[in-house]
Short mmCIF file of C-alpha atoms and ligand atoms in Angstrom, two decimals:
data_model
loop_
_atom_site.label_atom_id
_atom_site.label_comp_id
_atom_site.label_asym_id
_atom_site.label_seq_id
_atom_site.Cartn_x
_atom_site.Cartn_y
_atom_site.Cartn_z
CA MET A 10 -34.72 12.47 -8.74
CA SER A 11 -37.49 12.12 -6.69
CA GLN A 12 -38.99 15.84 -5.26
CA ASN A 13 -39.55 13.72 -1.79
CA LYS A 14 -36.78 14.56 0.63
CA VAL A 15 -34.52 11.54 0.72
CA LEU A 16 -31.36 11.81 3.20
CA SER A 17 -28.43 11.68 0.81
CA GLY A 18 -26.73 8.46 0.62
CA ILE A 19 -23.65 9.80 2.62
CA GLU A 20 -25.99 11.27 5.28
CA GLU A 21 -27.38 8.06 5.61
CA TYR A 22 -23.84 6.59 5.51
CA LYS A 23 -22.89 8.61 8.76
CA LYS A 24 -25.94 7.56 10.63
CA MET A 25 -24.94 3.93 10.58
CA THR A 26 -21.18 4.17 10.92
CA PRO A 27 -20.35 5.93 14.03
CA LYS A 28 -17.86 3.70 15.08
CA SER A 29 -16.02 3.91 11.39
CA LEU A 30 -16.00 7.74 12.07
CA GLU A 31 -14.42 7.40 15.58
CA PHE A 32 -11.78 5.28 14.48
CA SER A 33 -10.77 7.23 11.53
CA LYS A 34 -10.39 10.26 14.10
CA THR A 35 -7.70 8.19 16.19
CA SER A 36 -6.14 6.71 12.74
CA LYS A 37 -5.67 10.33 11.47
CA GLU A 38 -3.53 11.05 14.88
CA VAL A 39 -1.47 7.95 13.60
CA MET A 40 -0.98 7.94 9.65
CA PRO A 41 -2.01 10.85 7.63
CA GLY A 42 -5.38 10.99 6.44
CA GLY A 43 -5.93 7.79 8.71
CA VAL A 44 -4.61 5.40 5.98
CA THR A 45 -1.68 4.01 4.90
CA ALA A 46 -2.53 3.78 1.05
CA ASN A 47 -4.06 6.67 -0.24
CA ILE A 48 -6.65 4.33 -2.42
CA LYS A 49 -8.20 3.32 1.01
CA PHE A 50 -9.93 6.50 1.86
CA PHE A 51 -13.15 7.96 0.64
CA GLU A 52 -15.47 10.55 1.80
CA PRO A 53 -16.29 11.64 4.39
CA TYR A 54 -14.33 8.50 6.21
CA PRO A 55 -14.15 5.20 5.05
CA LEU A 56 -15.49 2.08 6.25
CA ILE A 57 -13.36 0.21 9.03
CA MET A 58 -13.77 -3.77 8.46
CA LYS A 59 -13.29 -6.08 11.73
CA LYS A 60 -14.06 -9.28 9.83
CA GLY A 61 -14.41 -11.31 6.59
CA SER A 62 -16.06 -14.16 5.77
CA GLY A 63 -16.49 -15.57 2.70
CA ALA A 64 -18.19 -12.98 0.10
CA TYR A 65 -19.07 -10.86 3.53
CA LEU A 66 -17.35 -8.18 5.59
CA THR A 67 -18.28 -6.90 8.80
CA ASP A 68 -17.84 -3.36 9.73
CA LEU A 69 -16.88 -1.70 13.18
CA ASP A 70 -20.44 -1.05 14.08
CA GLY A 71 -21.51 -4.62 12.98
CA ASN A 72 -23.01 -3.91 9.75
CA GLU A 73 -22.91 -6.63 7.16
CA TYR A 74 -21.81 -6.31 3.43
CA ILE A 75 -21.47 -8.23 0.38
CA ASP A 76 -18.01 -7.29 -0.58
CA TYR A 77 -17.45 -6.09 -4.46
CA LEU A 78 -14.02 -4.55 -4.03
CA LEU A 79 -12.45 -8.07 -2.63
CA SER A 80 -9.49 -5.71 -1.68
CA TYR A 81 -9.04 -4.48 -5.08
CA GLY A 82 -9.92 -7.73 -6.71
CA ALA A 83 -6.91 -9.31 -4.90
CA LEU A 84 -9.42 -11.97 -3.36
CA MET A 85 -10.96 -14.25 -5.77
CA THR A 86 -12.12 -17.23 -3.54
CA GLY A 87 -13.38 -14.66 -1.11
CA HIS A 88 -12.43 -14.31 2.77
CA GLY A 89 -10.50 -16.79 4.61
CA HIS A 90 -11.50 -19.74 2.07
CA PRO A 91 -10.80 -23.18 3.92
CA LYS A 92 -8.77 -24.33 1.13
CA VAL A 93 -6.33 -21.29 0.91
CA LEU A 94 -6.18 -21.32 4.94
CA GLU A 95 -5.55 -25.07 4.55
CA GLY A 96 -2.75 -24.41 2.02
CA ILE A 97 -0.90 -21.42 4.00
CA ARG A 98 -1.20 -23.89 7.48
CA ASN A 99 0.31 -26.63 5.87
CA GLN A 100 2.94 -24.77 4.51
CA LEU A 101 3.86 -23.17 7.71
CA GLU A 102 3.45 -26.70 9.93
CA GLU A 103 5.01 -29.02 7.46
CA GLU A 104 8.35 -26.83 6.53
CA GLY A 105 8.60 -25.42 9.74
CA THR A 106 9.21 -21.45 8.76
CA LEU A 107 7.69 -18.62 6.78
CA LEU A 108 10.89 -17.82 5.35
CA PHE A 109 14.16 -20.14 3.83
CA GLY A 110 16.16 -17.05 2.08
CA THR A 111 17.14 -19.94 -0.07
CA PRO A 112 15.18 -21.00 -3.44
CA HIS A 113 12.58 -23.29 -2.65
CA HIS A 114 9.96 -26.13 -4.35
CA LEU A 115 7.25 -23.90 -4.42
CA GLU A 116 8.88 -21.19 -6.17
CA VAL A 117 9.01 -23.92 -8.80
CA LYS A 118 5.96 -25.22 -8.74
CA MET A 119 4.25 -22.02 -9.01
CA GLY A 120 6.47 -21.29 -11.84
CA GLN A 121 5.72 -24.29 -13.48
CA LYS A 122 1.91 -23.61 -13.14
CA ILE A 123 2.26 -19.58 -14.31
CA LYS A 124 4.34 -21.06 -17.58
CA GLU A 125 1.27 -23.49 -18.35
CA LEU A 126 -1.18 -20.78 -17.99
CA TYR A 127 0.44 -18.25 -19.31
CA PRO A 128 2.18 -19.48 -22.26
CA SER A 129 4.17 -16.23 -23.70
CA ILE A 130 6.00 -16.60 -19.69
CA GLU A 131 9.11 -18.36 -20.72
CA LYS A 132 10.84 -17.34 -17.53
CA MET A 133 9.68 -15.55 -14.34
CA ARG A 134 10.95 -13.97 -11.29
CA TYR A 135 8.83 -12.87 -8.20
CA THR A 136 8.36 -9.79 -6.63
CA ASN A 137 6.42 -8.51 -3.71
CA SER A 138 3.89 -6.36 -5.44
CA GLY A 139 2.54 -5.44 -8.78
CA THR A 140 4.45 -2.01 -8.59
CA GLU A 141 7.47 -3.96 -8.34
CA ALA A 142 6.68 -6.22 -11.01
CA THR A 143 5.80 -3.10 -13.55
CA LEU A 144 8.80 -1.24 -12.16
CA LEU A 145 11.29 -4.26 -13.22
CA SER A 146 9.37 -4.77 -16.40
CA ILE A 147 10.74 -1.41 -17.50
CA ARG A 148 13.89 -1.95 -16.45
CA MET A 149 14.37 -5.09 -18.54
CA ALA A 150 12.71 -2.92 -21.27
CA TYR A 151 15.65 -0.40 -20.79
CA ALA A 152 18.34 -2.80 -21.03
CA TYR A 153 16.81 -5.25 -23.38
CA THR A 154 16.54 -2.77 -26.03
CA GLU A 155 18.88 -0.12 -25.03
CA LYS A 156 16.44 2.36 -25.33
CA TYR A 157 15.41 4.47 -22.18
CA LYS A 158 11.99 5.86 -22.41
CA ILE A 159 8.46 4.27 -21.88
CA ALA A 160 4.89 4.88 -23.52
CA LYS A 161 1.97 4.32 -21.53
CA PHE A 162 -1.77 4.96 -21.89
CA GLU A 163 -3.83 7.76 -20.56
CA GLY A 164 -5.67 6.38 -17.58
CA HIS A 165 -3.76 3.05 -17.26
CA TYR A 166 -2.22 2.50 -13.65
CA HIS A 167 0.82 0.23 -13.52
CA GLY A 168 1.94 1.53 -9.71
CA GLY A 169 3.28 4.50 -7.77
CA TYR A 170 6.75 5.43 -9.14
CA ASP A 171 7.70 8.42 -10.96
CA GLN A 172 8.04 6.84 -14.31
CA VAL A 173 4.22 5.70 -14.66
CA LEU A 174 2.81 7.84 -11.99
CA LEU A 175 1.82 10.17 -14.84
CA SER A 176 -1.47 10.70 -16.75
CA VAL A 177 -3.36 7.92 -14.77
CA ASN A 178 -6.74 10.19 -13.65
CA PRO A 179 -5.58 13.58 -15.36
CA SER A 180 -8.23 16.84 -15.35
CA VAL A 181 -9.13 17.28 -19.02
CA ASN A 182 -8.65 20.38 -18.85
CA GLU A 183 -4.78 19.76 -18.66
CA ALA A 184 -4.75 16.39 -20.40
CA GLY A 185 -4.28 18.19 -23.97
CA PRO A 186 -5.57 16.69 -27.13
CA ALA A 187 -7.16 13.52 -26.88
CA LYS A 188 -4.86 12.20 -30.12
CA ARG A 189 -1.97 13.68 -28.15
CA PRO A 190 -2.40 13.40 -24.43
CA ASN A 191 0.05 15.72 -22.17
CA ALA A 192 1.82 13.80 -19.63
CA ILE A 193 0.35 15.01 -16.16
CA ALA A 194 2.30 14.18 -12.80
CA GLU A 195 -0.35 12.43 -10.22
CA SER A 196 1.49 13.20 -7.28
CA LYS A 197 3.53 15.95 -5.72
CA GLY A 198 7.42 15.15 -5.86
CA VAL A 199 7.22 13.40 -9.27
CA ASP A 200 10.50 14.23 -10.81
CA PRO A 201 9.84 16.29 -14.15
CA TYR A 202 12.48 14.22 -15.62
CA HIS A 203 9.68 11.74 -16.06
CA LYS A 204 7.30 13.90 -18.07
CA GLU A 205 9.89 13.90 -20.43
CA HIS A 206 10.68 10.21 -20.58
CA THR A 207 7.39 8.77 -20.54
CA VAL A 208 5.12 8.97 -23.89
CA ILE A 209 1.44 9.13 -23.05
CA LEU A 210 -0.42 7.28 -25.90
CA PRO A 211 -4.55 7.37 -26.26
CA PHE A 212 -5.96 3.94 -25.73
CA ASN A 213 -8.12 2.29 -28.31
CA ASP A 214 -6.70 4.79 -30.86
CA LEU A 215 -4.52 2.65 -33.22
CA GLU A 216 -3.91 5.58 -35.63
CA ALA A 217 -2.54 8.24 -33.20
CA THR A 218 -0.79 5.21 -31.22
CA THR A 219 1.03 4.12 -34.27
CA GLU A 220 2.09 7.82 -35.13
CA ILE A 221 3.09 8.86 -31.52
CA LEU A 222 5.22 5.32 -31.49
CA THR A 223 6.82 5.97 -34.86
CA LYS A 224 7.86 9.35 -34.13
CA HIS A 225 9.44 8.08 -30.75
CA LYS A 226 10.69 4.86 -32.17
CA ASP A 227 14.12 5.06 -31.54
CA GLU A 228 13.70 6.23 -27.78
CA ILE A 229 10.89 4.41 -26.47
CA ALA A 230 11.93 0.91 -24.97
CA ALA A 231 8.57 -0.65 -24.31
CA VAL A 232 5.05 0.02 -24.55
CA ILE A 233 3.11 -1.06 -20.94
CA LEU A 234 -0.55 -1.33 -20.93
CA GLU A 235 -3.46 -2.72 -18.97
CA PRO A 236 -5.18 -4.69 -21.71
CA ILE A 237 -8.54 -4.07 -20.06
CA GLN A 238 -8.32 -0.11 -18.56
CA GLY A 239 -9.18 0.01 -15.27
CA GLY A 240 -9.76 -3.60 -15.25
CA PHE A 241 -13.24 -2.95 -17.07
CA ILE A 242 -12.57 -1.02 -20.51
CA PRO A 243 -11.37 -3.66 -22.86
CA ALA A 244 -9.26 -3.04 -25.50
CA GLU A 245 -10.64 -3.22 -29.00
CA GLN A 246 -9.46 -6.48 -30.50
CA GLU A 247 -8.05 -4.58 -33.78
CA PHE A 248 -6.41 -2.32 -31.50
CA MET A 249 -4.42 -4.87 -29.90
CA ASP A 250 -4.00 -7.09 -32.99
CA GLY A 251 -2.62 -3.60 -34.40
CA LEU A 252 -0.56 -2.83 -31.15
CA ARG A 253 1.25 -6.18 -31.26
CA VAL A 254 1.79 -5.61 -34.88
CA ILE A 255 3.47 -1.91 -34.63
CA THR A 256 5.62 -2.53 -31.35
CA GLU A 257 7.40 -5.80 -32.97
CA LYS A 258 8.10 -3.62 -36.09
CA LEU A 259 9.50 -0.63 -34.29
CA GLY A 260 11.60 -2.69 -32.07
CA ILE A 261 9.46 -1.77 -28.84
CA LEU A 262 8.75 -4.49 -26.12
CA LEU A 263 4.90 -5.02 -25.40
CA ILE A 264 4.07 -5.37 -21.59
CA PHE A 265 0.75 -6.78 -20.55
CA ASP A 266 0.40 -5.38 -17.13
CA GLU A 267 -2.34 -8.21 -16.41
CA VAL A 268 -1.89 -7.06 -12.29
CA LYS A 269 -5.98 -7.06 -12.37
CA THR A 270 -6.73 -8.99 -15.46
CA GLY A 271 -4.50 -12.30 -14.61
CA PHE A 272 -6.81 -15.20 -13.58
CA ARG A 273 -9.93 -12.14 -13.23
CA LEU A 274 -10.32 -12.63 -17.12
CA GLY A 275 -9.96 -16.08 -17.30
CA LEU A 276 -7.14 -18.78 -16.22
CA GLY A 277 -4.65 -17.37 -18.67
CA GLY A 278 -5.61 -13.51 -18.52
CA ALA A 279 -6.55 -11.01 -20.90
CA GLN A 280 -3.23 -12.60 -23.45
CA GLU A 281 -5.53 -16.01 -23.77
CA ILE A 282 -8.74 -14.01 -24.72
CA TYR A 283 -6.79 -11.59 -27.14
CA GLY A 284 -4.76 -14.40 -28.52
CA ILE A 285 -1.76 -12.12 -28.25
CA THR A 286 1.98 -13.01 -27.19
CA PRO A 287 3.36 -9.93 -25.36
CA ASP A 288 7.11 -9.79 -24.61
CA LEU A 289 6.64 -9.36 -21.17
CA THR A 290 3.87 -9.71 -18.69
CA THR A 291 3.21 -8.95 -14.97
CA LEU A 292 1.27 -10.52 -12.52
CA GLY A 293 -0.10 -9.57 -9.16
CA LYS A 294 -3.08 -9.66 -6.78
CA VAL A 295 -5.20 -12.94 -7.20
CA VAL A 296 -2.03 -15.10 -7.40
CA GLY A 297 -1.22 -13.84 -3.85
CA GLY A 298 -4.11 -15.29 -2.51
CA GLY A 299 -4.69 -12.16 -0.47
CA PHE A 300 -0.80 -11.85 0.25
CA PRO A 301 1.39 -9.19 -1.27
CA VAL A 302 3.05 -10.51 -4.25
CA GLY A 303 4.29 -9.88 -8.00
CA ILE A 304 5.37 -11.86 -11.06
CA ILE A 305 7.22 -10.71 -13.72
CA GLY A 306 7.91 -12.60 -16.86
CA GLY A 307 8.02 -13.22 -20.60
CA LYS A 308 10.50 -13.93 -23.38
CA LYS A 309 13.77 -15.98 -22.24
CA GLU A 310 16.04 -13.84 -23.61
CA ILE A 311 14.92 -10.72 -22.02
CA MET A 312 14.25 -13.08 -18.26
CA GLU A 313 17.61 -14.25 -18.67
CA MET A 314 19.26 -10.93 -18.39
CA SER A 315 18.68 -10.93 -14.44
CA ALA A 316 20.34 -14.51 -14.43
CA PRO A 317 23.48 -14.12 -11.71
CA THR A 318 25.48 -16.74 -13.46
CA ALA A 319 25.46 -14.90 -16.95
CA ALA A 320 28.47 -12.28 -15.29
CA SER A 321 29.27 -11.06 -11.78
CA ASP A 322 26.38 -8.77 -9.95
CA VAL A 323 26.49 -6.36 -7.19
CA PHE A 324 26.84 -8.78 -4.50
CA ASP A 325 29.67 -10.87 -6.07
CA ASN A 326 33.02 -10.03 -3.73
CA SER A 327 34.93 -12.42 -4.77
CA GLN A 328 38.14 -11.02 -5.77
CA SER A 329 38.06 -13.15 -9.46
CA LYS A 330 34.91 -11.04 -10.31
CA LYS A 331 34.71 -11.07 -13.45
CA SER A 332 33.24 -8.50 -14.94
CA GLY A 333 31.15 -5.29 -13.32
CA ALA A 334 27.97 -5.42 -12.12
CA LYS A 335 26.68 -3.69 -15.00
CA ASP A 336 26.69 -6.91 -16.97
CA VAL A 337 23.50 -8.28 -15.07
CA LEU A 338 20.19 -6.78 -14.89
CA PHE A 339 19.91 -6.65 -11.29
CA HIS A 340 17.12 -8.08 -9.56
CA SER A 341 16.93 -8.92 -5.49
CA GLY A 342 14.74 -8.76 -2.39
CA THR A 343 14.57 -10.51 0.84
CA TYR A 344 11.12 -11.89 0.59
CA ASN A 345 11.00 -12.35 -3.33
CA GLY A 346 9.12 -15.86 -3.76
CA HIS A 347 7.86 -16.19 -0.16
CA PRO A 348 6.83 -19.65 0.72
CA THR A 349 3.78 -19.13 2.61
CA ILE A 350 2.54 -16.34 -0.09
CA LEU A 351 3.11 -18.91 -2.90
CA ALA A 352 1.43 -21.87 -0.86
CA ALA A 353 -1.90 -19.50 -0.54
CA GLY A 354 -1.34 -18.48 -4.40
CA LEU A 355 -1.30 -22.33 -5.58
CA ALA A 356 -4.06 -22.99 -3.28
CA THR A 357 -6.13 -19.98 -4.81
CA ILE A 358 -5.39 -21.28 -8.24
CA ASP A 359 -6.57 -24.63 -7.77
CA VAL A 360 -10.04 -23.39 -6.31
CA LEU A 361 -10.18 -21.24 -9.37
CA GLU A 362 -9.27 -24.42 -11.48
CA GLU A 363 -12.40 -26.01 -10.25
CA GLU A 364 -14.78 -22.92 -10.22
CA ILE A 365 -13.77 -20.07 -12.01
CA GLN A 366 -16.84 -20.67 -14.67
CA HIS A 367 -18.92 -20.16 -11.59
CA VAL A 368 -17.52 -16.86 -11.20
CA PHE A 369 -18.19 -15.71 -14.74
CA LYS A 370 -21.71 -17.09 -14.61
CA SER A 371 -22.42 -15.13 -11.20
CA THR A 372 -20.83 -11.72 -12.85
CA GLU A 373 -22.89 -12.31 -15.94
CA GLN A 374 -26.27 -12.80 -13.85
CA LEU A 375 -25.58 -9.48 -11.71
CA LYS A 376 -24.69 -7.32 -14.70
CA SER A 377 -27.65 -8.09 -16.35
CA GLY A 378 -29.86 -7.53 -13.50
CA ILE A 379 -28.34 -4.24 -12.72
CA CYS A 380 -29.10 -3.06 -16.33
CA ASP A 381 -32.54 -4.30 -16.21
CA LEU A 382 -33.29 -2.27 -12.96
CA PHE A 383 -31.86 0.88 -14.36
CA SER A 384 -33.71 0.49 -17.74
CA GLN A 385 -36.80 0.37 -15.70
CA LYS A 386 -36.16 3.81 -14.38
CA GLY A 387 -35.13 5.03 -18.10
CA ILE A 388 -31.49 5.26 -17.12
CA ASN A 389 -28.76 4.77 -19.50
CA VAL A 390 -26.08 2.56 -18.17
CA GLN A 391 -23.57 0.34 -18.99
CA THR A 392 -22.01 -2.73 -17.06
CA ILE A 393 -18.61 -2.45 -18.78
CA GLY A 394 -15.93 -5.44 -18.16
CA MET A 395 -15.06 -8.70 -19.05
CA GLY A 396 -14.65 -12.12 -17.20
CA SER A 397 -15.18 -11.40 -13.14
CA ILE A 398 -14.79 -7.45 -13.29
CA PHE A 399 -16.85 -5.02 -14.35
CA ASN A 400 -17.98 -0.91 -13.60
CA ILE A 401 -21.28 0.66 -13.67
CA ILE A 402 -21.03 3.76 -16.17
CA ILE A 403 -23.88 6.01 -16.36
CA THR A 404 -23.72 7.66 -19.72
CA GLU A 405 -25.48 8.35 -23.08
CA LYS A 406 -22.35 7.07 -24.80
CA GLU A 407 -22.96 4.45 -26.85
CA ASN A 408 -19.52 3.00 -26.27
CA VAL A 409 -16.88 3.89 -23.60
CA HIS A 410 -13.56 3.01 -25.00
CA ASN A 411 -11.01 4.98 -23.14
CA TYR A 412 -10.15 7.49 -20.55
CA ARG A 413 -11.63 10.40 -22.07
CA ASP A 414 -15.04 9.16 -22.76
CA LEU A 415 -15.17 7.72 -18.95
CA GLN A 416 -14.69 11.20 -17.93
CA GLU A 417 -18.10 12.19 -19.79
CA SER A 418 -19.84 9.74 -17.58
CA ASN A 419 -22.36 10.50 -14.27
CA PHE A 420 -19.85 10.09 -11.45
CA ALA A 421 -22.21 12.21 -9.26
CA LEU A 422 -25.19 10.06 -9.63
CA ARG A 423 -23.14 6.84 -9.38
CA LYS A 424 -21.73 8.10 -6.18
CA GLU A 425 -24.81 8.85 -4.74
CA ILE A 426 -25.83 5.64 -5.68
CA ASP A 427 -22.97 3.77 -4.06
CA TYR A 428 -23.32 5.57 -0.82
CA HIS A 429 -27.06 4.25 -0.56
CA LEU A 430 -25.73 0.86 -1.64
CA LEU A 431 -23.49 0.98 1.25
CA THR A 432 -26.23 1.56 3.77
CA LYS A 433 -27.92 -1.47 2.22
CA GLY A 434 -25.32 -3.76 2.59
CA VAL A 435 -23.63 -3.72 -0.71
CA TYR A 436 -19.71 -3.00 -0.38
CA THR A 437 -17.50 -1.30 -3.09
CA LYS A 438 -15.49 2.00 -2.47
CA PRO A 439 -17.67 4.81 -4.01
CA LEU A 440 -16.93 4.78 -7.76
CA ASN A 441 -14.81 1.79 -7.91
CA ARG A 442 -15.28 -1.09 -9.83
CA TYR A 443 -16.96 -4.60 -8.99
CA SER A 444 -14.90 -7.93 -8.58
CA LEU A 445 -16.48 -10.94 -8.00
CA SER A 446 -15.39 -14.60 -6.42
CA THR A 447 -15.95 -18.35 -6.29
CA VAL A 448 -17.90 -17.57 -3.15
CA HIS A 449 -20.33 -15.18 -4.69
CA GLY A 450 -23.62 -17.58 -5.32
CA MET A 451 -27.11 -16.39 -6.03
CA LYS A 452 -28.03 -15.40 -2.65
CA GLU A 453 -25.81 -12.75 -3.24
CA ILE A 454 -26.91 -11.58 -6.35
CA ASP A 455 -30.37 -11.53 -5.41
CA LYS A 456 -29.50 -9.58 -2.34
CA THR A 457 -27.38 -7.15 -4.34
CA LEU A 458 -30.19 -6.63 -6.71
CA GLU A 459 -32.75 -6.07 -4.27
CA ALA A 460 -30.29 -3.26 -2.71
CA PHE A 461 -30.02 -1.72 -6.20
CA LYS A 462 -33.95 -1.74 -6.19
CA LEU A 463 -34.48 -0.18 -3.17
CA THR A 464 -31.52 2.43 -4.29
CA LEU A 465 -33.43 3.28 -7.53
CA ASN A 466 -36.90 3.63 -6.01
CA LYS A 467 -35.33 5.80 -3.21
CA LEU A 468 -33.86 8.07 -5.93
CA PHE A 469 -36.36 7.77 -8.91
N1 PMP B 501 -0.53 -2.77 -12.12
C1 PMP B 501 -2.03 -2.63 -12.11
C2 PMP B 501 -2.84 -2.81 -13.50
C3 PMP B 501 -2.54 -2.60 -11.28
O1 PMP B 501 -3.97 -2.49 -10.88
C4 PMP B 501 -1.84 -2.31 -9.87
C5 PMP B 501 -2.81 -2.14 -8.84
N2 PMP B 501 -4.07 -1.92 -8.55
C6 PMP B 501 -0.55 -2.36 -9.82
C7 PMP B 501 0.04 -2.67 -11.18
C8 PMP B 501 0.25 -2.40 -8.56
O2 PMP B 501 -0.02 -3.23 -7.67
P1 PMP B 501 0.51 -3.28 -6.14
O3 PMP B 501 -0.71 -2.70 -5.72
O4 PMP B 501 0.42 -5.03 -5.65
O5 PMP B 501 1.79 -2.58 -5.71
#
């Protein structure tokens, strides 16, 4: 780094965001840590936004940022896209309510669209979040295979509940051998039972994965994975092909958690790119158009287990109850298939059908611009990712395949750069990945690259 005394990124950040600091003090009186989702926190206090418009966010101090966090990838048409707002307004005005509490046409319309884009999804159900979708996928796998363990990959996130909140971001000291990772709880209060019932696999290592799955084949119901780890480290094609073959051979279901990658890698998600047919798929984020949503879908014979017509379920109070609730796979929820949310999601898909290629093009331009700027300074950087998501990894490693490789990258420098970028109007949560939207154009890319240039000139 330059010998000249430069303000650290965090000091500069504090200088320009006094109102966020003040707000954080008050919000801490109301919510633990001042946040209602731990992911929203970063040191020394998170930025508090007050307005969004297109590709931009404005914070409490009036600073404007190009938004690359996009609500952790959920907003793929940017903030307040007119067509999405119109879809929401039309649903409310024409249908007169936010909620019917009955089946309705948008559930079917979205379902048909999903089936068209994701041919592996023969039938589907709606949930209120990605978390609920993966949770249900695990119950489906248990029920279908009558086995009661699951396998997940180290470094992969599927939601915040006990079965999967293991080895998402473990300390390498505790994580055990790379080829036989330990199950490490990622929260207080995780029932130790799950450390025994969730098997941890090494991503992109087909040989070790095959060995572990073979050993536990009679207990493991399903392998769940992010086809692109964290949204940016792609599975190798050979690994993916091998995983599909071995799971099928061993009678283990394959669940693609496409909550991040759905629509963002292509309209048909990672499964379209890899040419893989998973048994079950979970979707979320983009498909809610900014509202909370989840979808789980897949093979008909698996999904049909949840049909209440198959047998009596927990809500059947009739005297003539044919069978016990245990004969149906229970799935319900007051807000499942919320009309306004589906209207926003359908409008989002409409926009993406026209404009997704533009998003990919802008993403590639930004990635290559960033690489050029780093290489001019002689810093080894990789902009890893596919479609409309990537991350900036400062590393000497030629290839970053998985969680362990990622741990060897220079997080400290990346973080320093991220704080400087915040002060120059480029927003992502420090260390987080970049996601783009249909409204990120050349103007935004140029401004962003200028901010990178100024930052790197300051530091080197
Ligand atoms: N799976 C993956 C791959 C995710 O990225 C996320 C959210 N980051 C979830 C599940 C959980 O989704 P939600 O936050 O909507 O519950």
